[in-house]
Each structure stands twice: as structure tokens, then as C-alpha cells.
């Protein structure tokens, strides 16, 4: 059951700068980054993964930002609650919310996010602008922000989310496997033109708004955002890691730069987004055999086969793939709706 909308009719407006201090942390530039999976979060201007690009190795010269604050980027402004100390890239700031509970801060991120929609990439949300913005918040009988209500509301949201995730887990256990006994094999090279990505060093990267797809198994392969646009690939293609996280495949719905560790698959057929999402895990399953033995070279990838459902003529049944994924996406959207906080504005 979807969560009821919040009645905001009694809420009041507050100027952000009157409620909180907004601080600018020291910048850790790309050239200073030494990745370490057990290190400290590195926050950059992204809308994904709580703003975390990677974890980086701590050193004595770092001045980490504190845990318990809300970070945001001047461009691609998205507000994230940070539960750990962190370091950050250029044009990252934070709202000092250390006196508030984690639940209250997560509530606040939802209230703050509509502010960001007013600011494009070329018109950044810098601290002085944010300080003058106003947000609506629930109030107590004194007319002050009702922090206790926000905390208890989020506690209930988390409880409902956990129940929803449990229902998803149970539903997943009951799913019937798709019958692939009548599917046929097709060479990847018959279905796609495969193009190798282009090397771009960190020294030559310029921070911007274009996806950079690297040899990553997470975040749809996006490892950073760049302004470089000389070698962009179009949307509606599939990226596959041939090195690094070998075999990881992602459907790309925006133009992007692919690193030289990535091959880009251009469809030779009319591919919809749903078809691409259907094919990606099939490619990924073939790629697993190369994960620990060798790179998945372009010439080998062309000759590899994936199994696809077929129509009565023995051709790939694109209509079935499209409708199958449309149904999956519809079910996913319902689940996400049940997990979201819907604010009436």
C-alpha cells in the first residue's frame, strides 16, 4: 500500500541560513585520490550513491568533514545525509546538522531537494544562495521546527521500508524461473557493432556533467562526471567492461565517455530501453567466464553467444523482451513508490 501524502497545510517557511551554518570543506582533487575500499568516503557532485564516488586512503594531511551533516554540490545539487566523516571534491559544501538525529536529517534532505530544482549546472547552488532560500517544515506549538516529529516520522518510514523489503524478498523467493528451453543462441557481433572506449587520464579530465564509464561494477558503471565531450558515445547503447570488473554490463540512457577498459555495444536492430535492460544480464552472465582468467577482448566478445527468446521464424522476439521488461519495470516502480516519501507541495 502506498504511503499517504503528508498534510503540509500547517507547515511554516524558514530561511535556511537562519537555521543552519553552511560550511566549505577542504578540497581533495582527483590527482590526490588513492582509492582504498576500507578508506574514508570521497564525496563528489553526483546524484547517485549518496554522493560517494569511492573510498580513499586516509592520511595525516586530510581534514575530514564531520559525520552527521548534509552534503550538497553546487552543480548537480543533491542533498545527502552523511553518517561518516568524509572528504570531498570541488564545489562540495555541507549543512551543519550535527545537533539533529539521523532520522531528522534524512527528513530534511527531502524538504531541501525541491530547492535544488531551481539551479541548473550552469547556475550553481552556492552557499550564499542556499542561505537565502526558504523551506517549509512542520512546526511545534511554539512555531519552531518540530524536530521530534521529523525524527518519529522517519522512524515509521524506515519501519515501513523494512517491511516492504521483506515482502520483496519473500516475493523473490516465490518467483518462477523463466523457461528458456526454446531460446536460441545468437552471436553478440551479429546483434551489435562493438567499439572500444577511449583512454582519458585523470590529469586530462575536466569536471563537468557528462558520464564517464569506467571498469566499475556499480553505479551503472559511472565513475566520475566530466566536461570532456570529444569522444562521447550516444544514449541507447550498452557498455561492457573488458578489463577490471570484467563482464559487467550496463544500459546507458544518456551520452557518455567510455574508458579504454570498456567496450560499447551499438545495436544493429531497433533497441528500446526495455530491450536493452533485458539483454544486459544475459551479456553479464557470459562475461563471468572471463572474470578471473583473462580480459574479455573485443574480438572474442564478437564471437561469444547469448541466448534469446525467439519468434515463430526463429528470430529474436524483440516484442516479448520489450513487454517482459515493461512489466518488470512497472512492478519495480510500485515498490519504489511504497518506499518513497511523498511530500505535498
mmCIF file of C-alpha atoms in Angstrom:
data_model
loop_
_atom_site.group_PDB
_atom_site.id
_atom_site.type_symbol
_atom_site.label_atom_id
_atom_site.label_comp_id
_atom_site.label_asym_id
_atom_site.label_seq_id
_atom_site.Cartn_x
_atom_site.Cartn_y
_atom_site.Cartn_z
ATOM 1 C CA UNK A 1 0.000 0.000 0.000
ATOM 2 C CA UNK A 2 1.385 3.418 -0.941
ATOM 3 C CA UNK A 3 2.283 5.817 1.823
ATOM 4 C CA UNK A 4 -0.249 8.565 2.479
ATOM 5 C CA UNK A 5 0.708 12.079 1.482
ATOM 6 C CA UNK A 6 1.814 14.384 4.247
ATOM 7 C CA UNK A 7 -0.513 17.251 5.117
ATOM 8 C CA UNK A 8 1.726 20.324 4.908
ATOM 9 C CA UNK A 9 -1.028 22.914 5.256
ATOM 10 C CA UNK A 10 0.108 23.856 8.796
ATOM 11 C CA UNK A 11 3.803 23.884 7.998
ATOM 12 C CA UNK A 12 5.726 27.153 8.056
ATOM 13 C CA UNK A 13 8.563 28.577 5.995
ATOM 14 C CA UNK A 14 12.050 29.054 7.410
ATOM 15 C CA UNK A 15 15.117 30.670 5.885
ATOM 16 C CA UNK A 16 17.828 28.044 5.653
ATOM 17 C CA UNK A 17 20.595 30.452 6.685
ATOM 18 C CA UNK A 18 18.738 31.260 9.912
ATOM 19 C CA UNK A 19 18.514 27.584 10.871
ATOM 20 C CA UNK A 20 21.945 26.241 9.931
ATOM 21 C CA UNK A 21 25.587 27.066 9.322
ATOM 22 C CA UNK A 22 26.775 26.128 5.822
ATOM 23 C CA UNK A 23 30.431 25.222 5.568
ATOM 24 C CA UNK A 24 33.014 24.718 2.824
ATOM 25 C CA UNK A 25 35.341 21.757 3.468
ATOM 26 C CA UNK A 26 38.885 21.445 2.084
ATOM 27 C CA UNK A 27 39.074 20.092 -1.473
ATOM 28 C CA UNK A 28 40.652 16.727 -2.294
ATOM 29 C CA UNK A 29 41.474 16.867 -6.010
ATOM 30 C CA UNK A 30 41.348 13.843 -8.338
ATOM 31 C CA UNK A 31 45.144 13.720 -8.564
ATOM 32 C CA UNK A 32 45.333 13.310 -4.764
ATOM 33 C CA UNK A 33 42.919 10.385 -4.632
ATOM 34 C CA UNK A 34 44.299 6.994 -3.646
ATOM 35 C CA UNK A 35 41.420 4.542 -3.640
ATOM 36 C CA UNK A 36 41.055 2.167 -0.704
ATOM 37 C CA UNK A 37 37.873 0.135 -0.190
ATOM 38 C CA UNK A 38 38.321 0.410 3.584
ATOM 39 C CA UNK A 39 39.032 4.129 3.479
ATOM 40 C CA UNK A 40 37.015 7.293 4.002
ATOM 41 C CA UNK A 41 34.118 8.262 1.636
ATOM 42 C CA UNK A 42 35.039 10.659 -1.167
ATOM 43 C CA UNK A 43 32.019 12.895 -1.915
ATOM 44 C CA UNK A 44 31.682 14.494 -5.350
ATOM 45 C CA UNK A 45 28.993 16.284 -7.372
ATOM 46 C CA UNK A 46 26.854 13.304 -8.329
ATOM 47 C CA UNK A 47 23.186 12.457 -7.864
ATOM 48 C CA UNK A 48 23.935 8.810 -7.119
ATOM 49 C CA UNK A 49 25.237 6.614 -4.323
ATOM 50 C CA UNK A 50 24.822 9.160 -1.531
ATOM 51 C CA UNK A 51 27.336 11.335 -3.357
ATOM 52 C CA UNK A 52 30.140 8.816 -2.817
ATOM 53 C CA UNK A 53 32.454 8.351 -5.788
ATOM 54 C CA UNK A 54 34.736 5.898 -3.970
ATOM 55 C CA UNK A 55 36.557 5.386 -0.683
ATOM 56 C CA UNK A 56 40.033 6.815 -0.364
ATOM 57 C CA UNK A 57 43.050 6.159 1.786
ATOM 58 C CA UNK A 58 43.332 8.367 4.863
ATOM 59 C CA UNK A 59 46.454 10.372 5.508
ATOM 60 C CA UNK A 60 47.674 12.850 8.122
ATOM 61 C CA UNK A 61 47.205 15.823 5.792
ATOM 62 C CA UNK A 62 43.452 15.277 5.429
ATOM 63 C CA UNK A 63 40.924 17.408 7.286
ATOM 64 C CA UNK A 64 37.767 15.293 7.033
ATOM 65 C CA UNK A 65 34.335 16.855 7.262
ATOM 66 C CA UNK A 66 32.331 15.636 10.270
ATOM 67 C CA UNK A 67 29.748 12.882 10.314
ATOM 68 C CA UNK A 68 26.112 13.832 10.850
ATOM 69 C CA UNK A 69 25.910 16.619 8.258
ATOM 70 C CA UNK A 70 24.059 17.078 4.961
ATOM 71 C CA UNK A 71 26.318 17.430 1.911
ATOM 72 C CA UNK A 72 25.441 19.061 -1.410
ATOM 73 C CA UNK A 73 27.191 20.074 -4.615
ATOM 74 C CA UNK A 74 26.957 23.492 -6.191
ATOM 75 C CA UNK A 75 26.223 21.780 -9.524
ATOM 76 C CA UNK A 76 24.105 18.642 -9.759
ATOM 77 C CA UNK A 77 22.863 19.800 -6.362
ATOM 78 C CA UNK A 78 21.589 16.799 -4.452
ATOM 79 C CA UNK A 79 21.358 16.680 -0.671
ATOM 80 C CA UNK A 80 22.709 13.607 1.127
ATOM 81 C CA UNK A 81 22.957 12.791 4.813
ATOM 82 C CA UNK A 82 26.486 11.661 5.649
ATOM 83 C CA UNK A 83 26.740 9.169 8.509
ATOM 84 C CA UNK A 84 30.552 9.038 8.351
ATOM 85 C CA UNK A 85 33.370 11.525 8.203
ATOM 86 C CA UNK A 86 34.200 12.278 4.589
ATOM 87 C CA UNK A 87 36.477 14.157 2.225
ATOM 88 C CA UNK A 88 35.185 15.880 -0.881
ATOM 89 C CA UNK A 89 35.923 17.187 -4.348
ATOM 90 C CA UNK A 90 35.473 20.668 -5.748
ATOM 91 C CA UNK A 91 32.314 22.705 -5.030
ATOM 92 C CA UNK A 92 31.018 20.378 -2.322
ATOM 93 C CA UNK A 93 29.593 22.008 0.813
ATOM 94 C CA UNK A 94 27.730 20.815 3.871
ATOM 95 C CA UNK A 95 24.935 21.978 6.137
ATOM 96 C CA UNK A 96 25.974 21.557 9.761
ATOM 97 C CA UNK A 97 23.196 19.394 11.202
ATOM 98 C CA UNK A 98 25.274 17.583 13.837
ATOM 99 C CA UNK A 99 22.837 18.540 16.622
ATOM 100 C CA UNK A 100 19.980 16.721 14.889
ATOM 101 C CA UNK A 101 19.251 12.993 14.786
ATOM 102 C CA UNK A 102 19.905 10.876 11.702
ATOM 103 C CA UNK A 103 16.153 10.482 11.122
ATOM 104 C CA UNK A 104 15.580 14.237 11.265
ATOM 105 C CA UNK A 105 18.428 14.841 8.815
ATOM 106 C CA UNK A 106 17.009 12.334 6.333
ATOM 107 C CA UNK A 107 13.632 14.084 6.601
ATOM 108 C CA UNK A 108 15.376 17.394 5.932
ATOM 109 C CA UNK A 109 17.072 16.120 2.760
ATOM 110 C CA UNK A 110 13.613 15.502 1.265
ATOM 111 C CA UNK A 111 12.488 19.007 2.254
ATOM 112 C CA UNK A 112 15.638 20.563 0.838
ATOM 113 C CA UNK A 113 15.679 18.773 -2.505
ATOM 114 C CA UNK A 114 12.963 20.897 -4.216
ATOM 115 C CA UNK A 115 15.264 23.925 -3.749
ATOM 116 C CA UNK A 116 17.874 22.297 -5.988
ATOM 117 C CA UNK A 117 15.493 22.089 -8.948
ATOM 118 C CA UNK A 118 15.808 25.857 -9.426
ATOM 119 C CA UNK A 119 19.547 25.625 -10.103
ATOM 120 C CA UNK A 120 20.959 24.250 -13.355
ATOM 121 C CA UNK A 121 24.542 23.056 -13.859
ATOM 122 C CA UNK A 122 25.490 26.498 -15.215
ATOM 123 C CA UNK A 123 23.854 28.290 -12.279
ATOM 124 C CA UNK A 124 25.203 26.580 -9.197
ATOM 125 C CA UNK A 125 23.629 26.412 -5.755
ATOM 126 C CA UNK A 126 26.441 28.058 -3.796
ATOM 127 C CA UNK A 127 26.221 28.655 -0.004
ATOM 128 C CA UNK A 128 25.121 32.299 -0.135
ATOM 129 C CA UNK A 129 22.245 31.358 -2.424
ATOM 130 C CA UNK A 130 21.213 28.430 -0.251
ATOM 131 C CA UNK A 131 21.282 30.567 2.904
ATOM 132 C CA UNK A 132 18.663 32.891 1.407
ATOM 133 C CA UNK A 133 16.354 30.078 0.277
ATOM 134 C CA UNK A 134 13.309 29.119 2.317
ATOM 135 C CA UNK A 135 11.884 25.673 3.027
ATOM 136 C CA UNK A 136 8.629 24.518 4.587
ATOM 137 C CA UNK A 137 8.881 22.474 7.770
ATOM 138 C CA UNK A 138 6.429 21.061 10.323
ATOM 139 C CA UNK A 139 6.224 23.204 13.475
ATOM 140 C CA UNK A 140 5.548 22.656 17.165
ATOM 141 C CA UNK A 141 3.136 24.751 19.262
ATOM 142 C CA UNK A 142 5.811 27.435 19.655
ATOM 143 C CA UNK A 143 6.068 27.822 15.868
ATOM 144 C CA UNK A 144 9.569 26.331 15.832
ATOM 145 C CA UNK A 145 10.673 23.434 13.569
ATOM 146 C CA UNK A 146 9.275 20.241 15.063
ATOM 147 C CA UNK A 147 12.450 18.161 15.033
ATOM 148 C CA UNK A 148 10.875 15.446 17.201
ATOM 149 C CA UNK A 149 8.041 14.939 14.694
ATOM 150 C CA UNK A 150 10.502 14.678 11.817
ATOM 151 C CA UNK A 151 12.520 12.058 13.706
ATOM 152 C CA UNK A 152 9.468 9.937 14.602
ATOM 153 C CA UNK A 153 8.079 10.240 11.074
ATOM 154 C CA UNK A 154 11.310 8.903 9.594
ATOM 155 C CA UNK A 155 11.389 6.085 12.150
ATOM 156 C CA UNK A 156 7.986 4.994 10.813
ATOM 157 C CA UNK A 157 9.167 5.364 7.213
ATOM 158 C CA UNK A 158 12.153 3.119 7.905
ATOM 159 C CA UNK A 159 9.907 0.557 9.580
ATOM 160 C CA UNK A 160 7.563 0.515 6.567
ATOM 161 C CA UNK A 161 10.541 0.310 4.204
ATOM 162 C CA UNK A 162 11.930 -2.696 6.053
ATOM 163 C CA UNK A 163 8.529 -4.395 5.839
ATOM 164 C CA UNK A 164 8.344 -3.631 2.109
ATOM 165 C CA UNK A 165 11.848 -5.011 1.513
ATOM 166 C CA UNK A 166 10.922 -8.168 3.407
ATOM 167 C CA UNK A 167 7.854 -8.558 1.175
ATOM 168 C CA UNK A 168 10.093 -8.128 -1.868
ATOM 169 C CA UNK A 169 12.440 -10.803 -0.545
ATOM 170 C CA UNK A 170 9.553 -13.225 0.001
ATOM 171 C CA UNK A 171 8.146 -12.457 -3.445
ATOM 172 C CA UNK A 172 11.556 -13.060 -4.987
ATOM 173 C CA UNK A 173 11.720 -16.488 -3.371
ATOM 174 C CA UNK A 174 8.364 -17.388 -4.939
ATOM 175 C CA UNK A 175 9.262 -16.248 -8.462
ATOM 176 C CA UNK A 176 9.020 -18.882 -11.169
ATOM 177 C CA UNK A 177 12.090 -19.214 -13.341
ATOM 178 C CA UNK A 178 11.682 -18.143 -16.965
ATOM 179 C CA UNK A 179 11.530 -21.143 -19.320
ATOM 180 C CA UNK A 180 14.475 -20.736 -21.704
ATOM 181 C CA UNK A 181 14.325 -24.222 -23.226
ATOM 182 C CA UNK A 182 13.129 -22.837 -26.569
ATOM 183 C CA UNK A 183 15.549 -19.891 -26.667
ATOM 184 C CA UNK A 184 18.290 -19.817 -29.310
ATOM 185 C CA UNK A 185 21.879 -18.607 -29.368
ATOM 186 C CA UNK A 186 22.984 -15.507 -31.255
ATOM 187 C CA UNK A 187 26.487 -14.120 -31.698
ATOM 188 C CA UNK A 188 26.943 -10.800 -29.907
ATOM 189 C CA UNK A 189 28.732 -9.490 -33.015
ATOM 190 C CA UNK A 190 25.653 -10.287 -35.137
ATOM 191 C CA UNK A 191 23.456 -8.186 -32.867
ATOM 192 C CA UNK A 192 25.833 -5.306 -32.084
ATOM 193 C CA UNK A 193 28.679 -3.301 -33.537
ATOM 194 C CA UNK A 194 31.313 -3.251 -30.793
ATOM 195 C CA UNK A 195 33.541 -0.201 -30.313
ATOM 196 C CA UNK A 196 36.420 0.096 -27.862
ATOM 197 C CA UNK A 197 36.344 3.013 -25.413
ATOM 198 C CA UNK A 198 38.931 5.814 -25.350
ATOM 199 C CA UNK A 199 41.628 6.389 -22.755
ATOM 200 C CA UNK A 200 41.276 9.590 -20.711
ATOM 201 C CA UNK A 201 43.715 10.191 -17.873
ATOM 202 C CA UNK A 202 42.703 11.878 -14.621
ATOM 203 C CA UNK A 203 45.107 14.717 -15.436
ATOM 204 C CA UNK A 204 43.179 15.471 -18.627
ATOM 205 C CA UNK A 205 39.705 15.186 -17.115
ATOM 206 C CA UNK A 206 37.694 18.366 -16.634
ATOM 207 C CA UNK A 207 34.893 18.242 -14.095
ATOM 208 C CA UNK A 208 31.509 18.507 -15.734
ATOM 209 C CA UNK A 209 28.155 16.896 -16.420
ATOM 210 C CA UNK A 210 28.995 14.012 -18.795
ATOM 211 C CA UNK A 211 29.094 10.446 -17.549
ATOM 212 C CA UNK A 212 32.481 8.755 -17.528
ATOM 213 C CA UNK A 213 32.047 4.978 -17.689
ATOM 214 C CA UNK A 214 34.951 3.086 -16.185
ATOM 215 C CA UNK A 215 35.747 -0.505 -15.222
ATOM 216 C CA UNK A 216 33.240 -0.440 -12.352
ATOM 217 C CA UNK A 217 30.650 -2.960 -11.199
ATOM 218 C CA UNK A 218 28.423 -0.349 -9.513
ATOM 219 C CA UNK A 219 26.576 2.917 -10.197
ATOM 220 C CA UNK A 220 25.753 1.901 -13.799
ATOM 221 C CA UNK A 221 29.493 1.994 -14.495
ATOM 222 C CA UNK A 222 29.723 5.748 -13.815
ATOM 223 C CA UNK A 223 32.979 6.500 -12.013
ATOM 224 C CA UNK A 224 33.019 10.289 -12.372
ATOM 225 C CA UNK A 225 31.471 13.218 -14.248
ATOM 226 C CA UNK A 226 33.477 15.139 -16.849
ATOM 227 C CA UNK A 227 33.162 18.111 -19.182
ATOM 228 C CA UNK A 228 35.238 16.423 -21.916
ATOM 229 C CA UNK A 229 32.992 15.722 -24.902
ATOM 230 C CA UNK A 230 35.305 14.887 -27.814
ATOM 231 C CA UNK A 231 34.639 11.125 -27.683
ATOM 232 C CA UNK A 232 31.091 10.805 -26.353
ATOM 233 C CA UNK A 233 29.006 7.751 -27.247
ATOM 234 C CA UNK A 234 25.241 8.126 -27.715
ATOM 235 C CA UNK A 235 22.486 7.018 -25.391
ATOM 236 C CA UNK A 236 20.639 3.730 -26.061
ATOM 237 C CA UNK A 237 23.818 1.679 -26.128
ATOM 238 C CA UNK A 238 25.297 -0.929 -23.771
ATOM 239 C CA UNK A 239 28.672 -0.725 -22.027
ATOM 240 C CA UNK A 240 30.649 -3.843 -21.119
ATOM 241 C CA UNK A 241 33.866 -3.949 -19.053
ATOM 242 C CA UNK A 242 36.512 -5.966 -20.841
ATOM 243 C CA UNK A 243 39.076 -5.197 -18.124
ATOM 244 C CA UNK A 244 38.775 -4.527 -14.382
ATOM 245 C CA UNK A 245 35.243 -5.613 -13.439
ATOM 246 C CA UNK A 246 35.241 -7.933 -16.447
ATOM 247 C CA UNK A 247 31.818 -8.699 -17.913
ATOM 248 C CA UNK A 248 29.885 -6.034 -16.022
ATOM 249 C CA UNK A 249 27.334 -4.606 -18.444
ATOM 250 C CA UNK A 250 25.021 -1.594 -18.193
ATOM 251 C CA UNK A 251 22.378 0.040 -20.369
ATOM 252 C CA UNK A 252 23.200 3.714 -20.915
ATOM 253 C CA UNK A 253 20.327 6.176 -21.311
ATOM 254 C CA UNK A 254 22.475 9.318 -21.631
ATOM 255 C CA UNK A 255 25.533 10.196 -23.758
ATOM 256 C CA UNK A 256 28.814 9.180 -22.092
ATOM 257 C CA UNK A 257 32.572 8.793 -22.422
ATOM 258 C CA UNK A 258 33.700 5.155 -22.173
ATOM 259 C CA UNK A 259 37.177 4.469 -20.809
ATOM 260 C CA UNK A 260 39.595 2.199 -22.653
ATOM 261 C CA UNK A 261 38.628 -0.587 -20.205
ATOM 262 C CA UNK A 262 35.109 -0.591 -21.652
ATOM 263 C CA UNK A 263 33.575 -1.788 -24.923
ATOM 264 C CA UNK A 264 30.445 -0.071 -26.257
ATOM 265 C CA UNK A 265 27.746 -2.112 -27.977
ATOM 266 C CA UNK A 266 25.800 -0.306 -30.732
ATOM 267 C CA UNK A 267 22.608 -2.246 -31.633
ATOM 268 C CA UNK A 268 22.123 -3.333 -35.255
ATOM 269 C CA UNK A 269 18.373 -3.516 -34.563
ATOM 270 C CA UNK A 270 15.865 -1.002 -33.202
ATOM 271 C CA UNK A 271 16.549 -1.321 -29.464
ATOM 272 C CA UNK A 272 14.211 0.159 -26.885
ATOM 273 C CA UNK A 273 15.295 0.837 -23.315
ATOM 274 C CA UNK A 274 13.400 -2.246 -22.139
ATOM 275 C CA UNK A 275 15.117 -4.462 -24.711
ATOM 276 C CA UNK A 276 18.477 -3.138 -23.565
ATOM 277 C CA UNK A 277 17.660 -3.859 -19.935
ATOM 278 C CA UNK A 278 16.566 -7.388 -20.895
ATOM 279 C CA UNK A 279 19.810 -8.110 -22.772
ATOM 280 C CA UNK A 280 22.250 -6.654 -20.208
ATOM 281 C CA UNK A 281 22.087 -9.527 -17.652
ATOM 282 C CA UNK A 282 22.423 -12.068 -20.478
ATOM 283 C CA UNK A 283 25.664 -10.410 -21.601
ATOM 284 C CA UNK A 284 26.806 -10.177 -17.989
ATOM 285 C CA UNK A 285 26.271 -13.919 -17.489
ATOM 286 C CA UNK A 286 28.523 -14.715 -20.480
ATOM 287 C CA UNK A 287 31.153 -12.279 -19.228
ATOM 288 C CA UNK A 288 31.513 -14.098 -15.910
ATOM 289 C CA UNK A 289 33.615 -16.807 -17.517
ATOM 290 C CA UNK A 290 36.309 -14.213 -18.262
ATOM 291 C CA UNK A 291 36.248 -12.519 -14.859
ATOM 292 C CA UNK A 292 39.183 -14.395 -13.348
ATOM 293 C CA UNK A 293 41.092 -15.748 -16.317
ATOM 294 C CA UNK A 294 41.533 -13.033 -18.919
ATOM 295 C CA UNK A 295 40.304 -9.767 -20.329
ATOM 296 C CA UNK A 296 37.164 -10.063 -22.449
ATOM 297 C CA UNK A 297 38.767 -8.851 -25.643
ATOM 298 C CA UNK A 298 36.682 -7.219 -28.360
ATOM 299 C CA UNK A 299 37.388 -9.920 -30.964
ATOM 300 C CA UNK A 300 36.348 -12.634 -28.503
ATOM 301 C CA UNK A 301 33.248 -10.725 -27.398
ATOM 302 C CA UNK A 302 32.036 -10.537 -31.008
ATOM 303 C CA UNK A 303 32.160 -14.326 -31.331
ATOM 304 C CA UNK A 304 30.509 -15.107 -27.989
ATOM 305 C CA UNK A 305 26.845 -16.103 -27.938
ATOM 306 C CA UNK A 306 23.883 -15.094 -25.798
ATOM 307 C CA UNK A 307 20.593 -16.970 -25.626
ATOM 308 C CA UNK A 308 17.460 -15.040 -26.559
ATOM 309 C CA UNK A 309 13.740 -15.853 -26.851
ATOM 310 C CA UNK A 310 12.664 -16.309 -30.467
ATOM 311 C CA UNK A 311 9.516 -15.807 -32.517
ATOM 312 C CA UNK A 312 7.903 -18.340 -34.869
ATOM 313 C CA UNK A 313 10.510 -17.564 -37.567
ATOM 314 C CA UNK A 314 13.402 -18.233 -35.202
ATOM 315 C CA UNK A 315 14.374 -14.548 -34.978
ATOM 316 C CA UNK A 316 14.919 -12.733 -31.659
ATOM 317 C CA UNK A 317 11.497 -11.986 -30.191
ATOM 318 C CA UNK A 318 12.060 -8.296 -29.504
ATOM 319 C CA UNK A 319 8.376 -7.664 -28.749
ATOM 320 C CA UNK A 320 8.412 -10.272 -25.965
ATOM 321 C CA UNK A 321 11.600 -8.849 -24.445
ATOM 322 C CA UNK A 322 10.160 -5.338 -24.517
ATOM 323 C CA UNK A 323 6.846 -6.319 -22.883
ATOM 324 C CA UNK A 324 8.532 -8.590 -20.317
ATOM 325 C CA UNK A 325 10.774 -5.782 -19.094
ATOM 326 C CA UNK A 326 7.891 -3.281 -19.186
ATOM 327 C CA UNK A 327 6.079 -5.478 -16.667
ATOM 328 C CA UNK A 328 9.191 -5.819 -14.504
ATOM 329 C CA UNK A 329 9.689 -2.045 -14.522
ATOM 330 C CA UNK A 330 6.044 -1.476 -13.582
ATOM 331 C CA UNK A 331 6.393 -3.787 -10.574
ATOM 332 C CA UNK A 332 9.638 -2.054 -9.585
ATOM 333 C CA UNK A 333 8.038 1.383 -9.773
ATOM 334 C CA UNK A 334 5.257 0.253 -7.448
ATOM 335 C CA UNK A 335 7.831 -0.996 -4.946
ATOM 336 C CA UNK A 336 9.769 2.263 -5.141
ATOM 337 C CA UNK A 337 6.557 4.236 -4.676
ATOM 338 C CA UNK A 338 5.917 2.332 -1.469
ATOM 339 C CA UNK A 339 9.406 3.186 -0.250
ATOM 340 C CA UNK A 340 9.329 6.887 -1.108
ATOM 341 C CA UNK A 341 8.303 9.874 0.958
ATOM 342 C CA UNK A 342 5.631 11.794 -0.879
ATOM 343 C CA UNK A 343 5.549 15.465 0.117
ATOM 344 C CA UNK A 344 2.595 17.543 -0.956
ATOM 345 C CA UNK A 345 3.918 20.909 -2.123
#
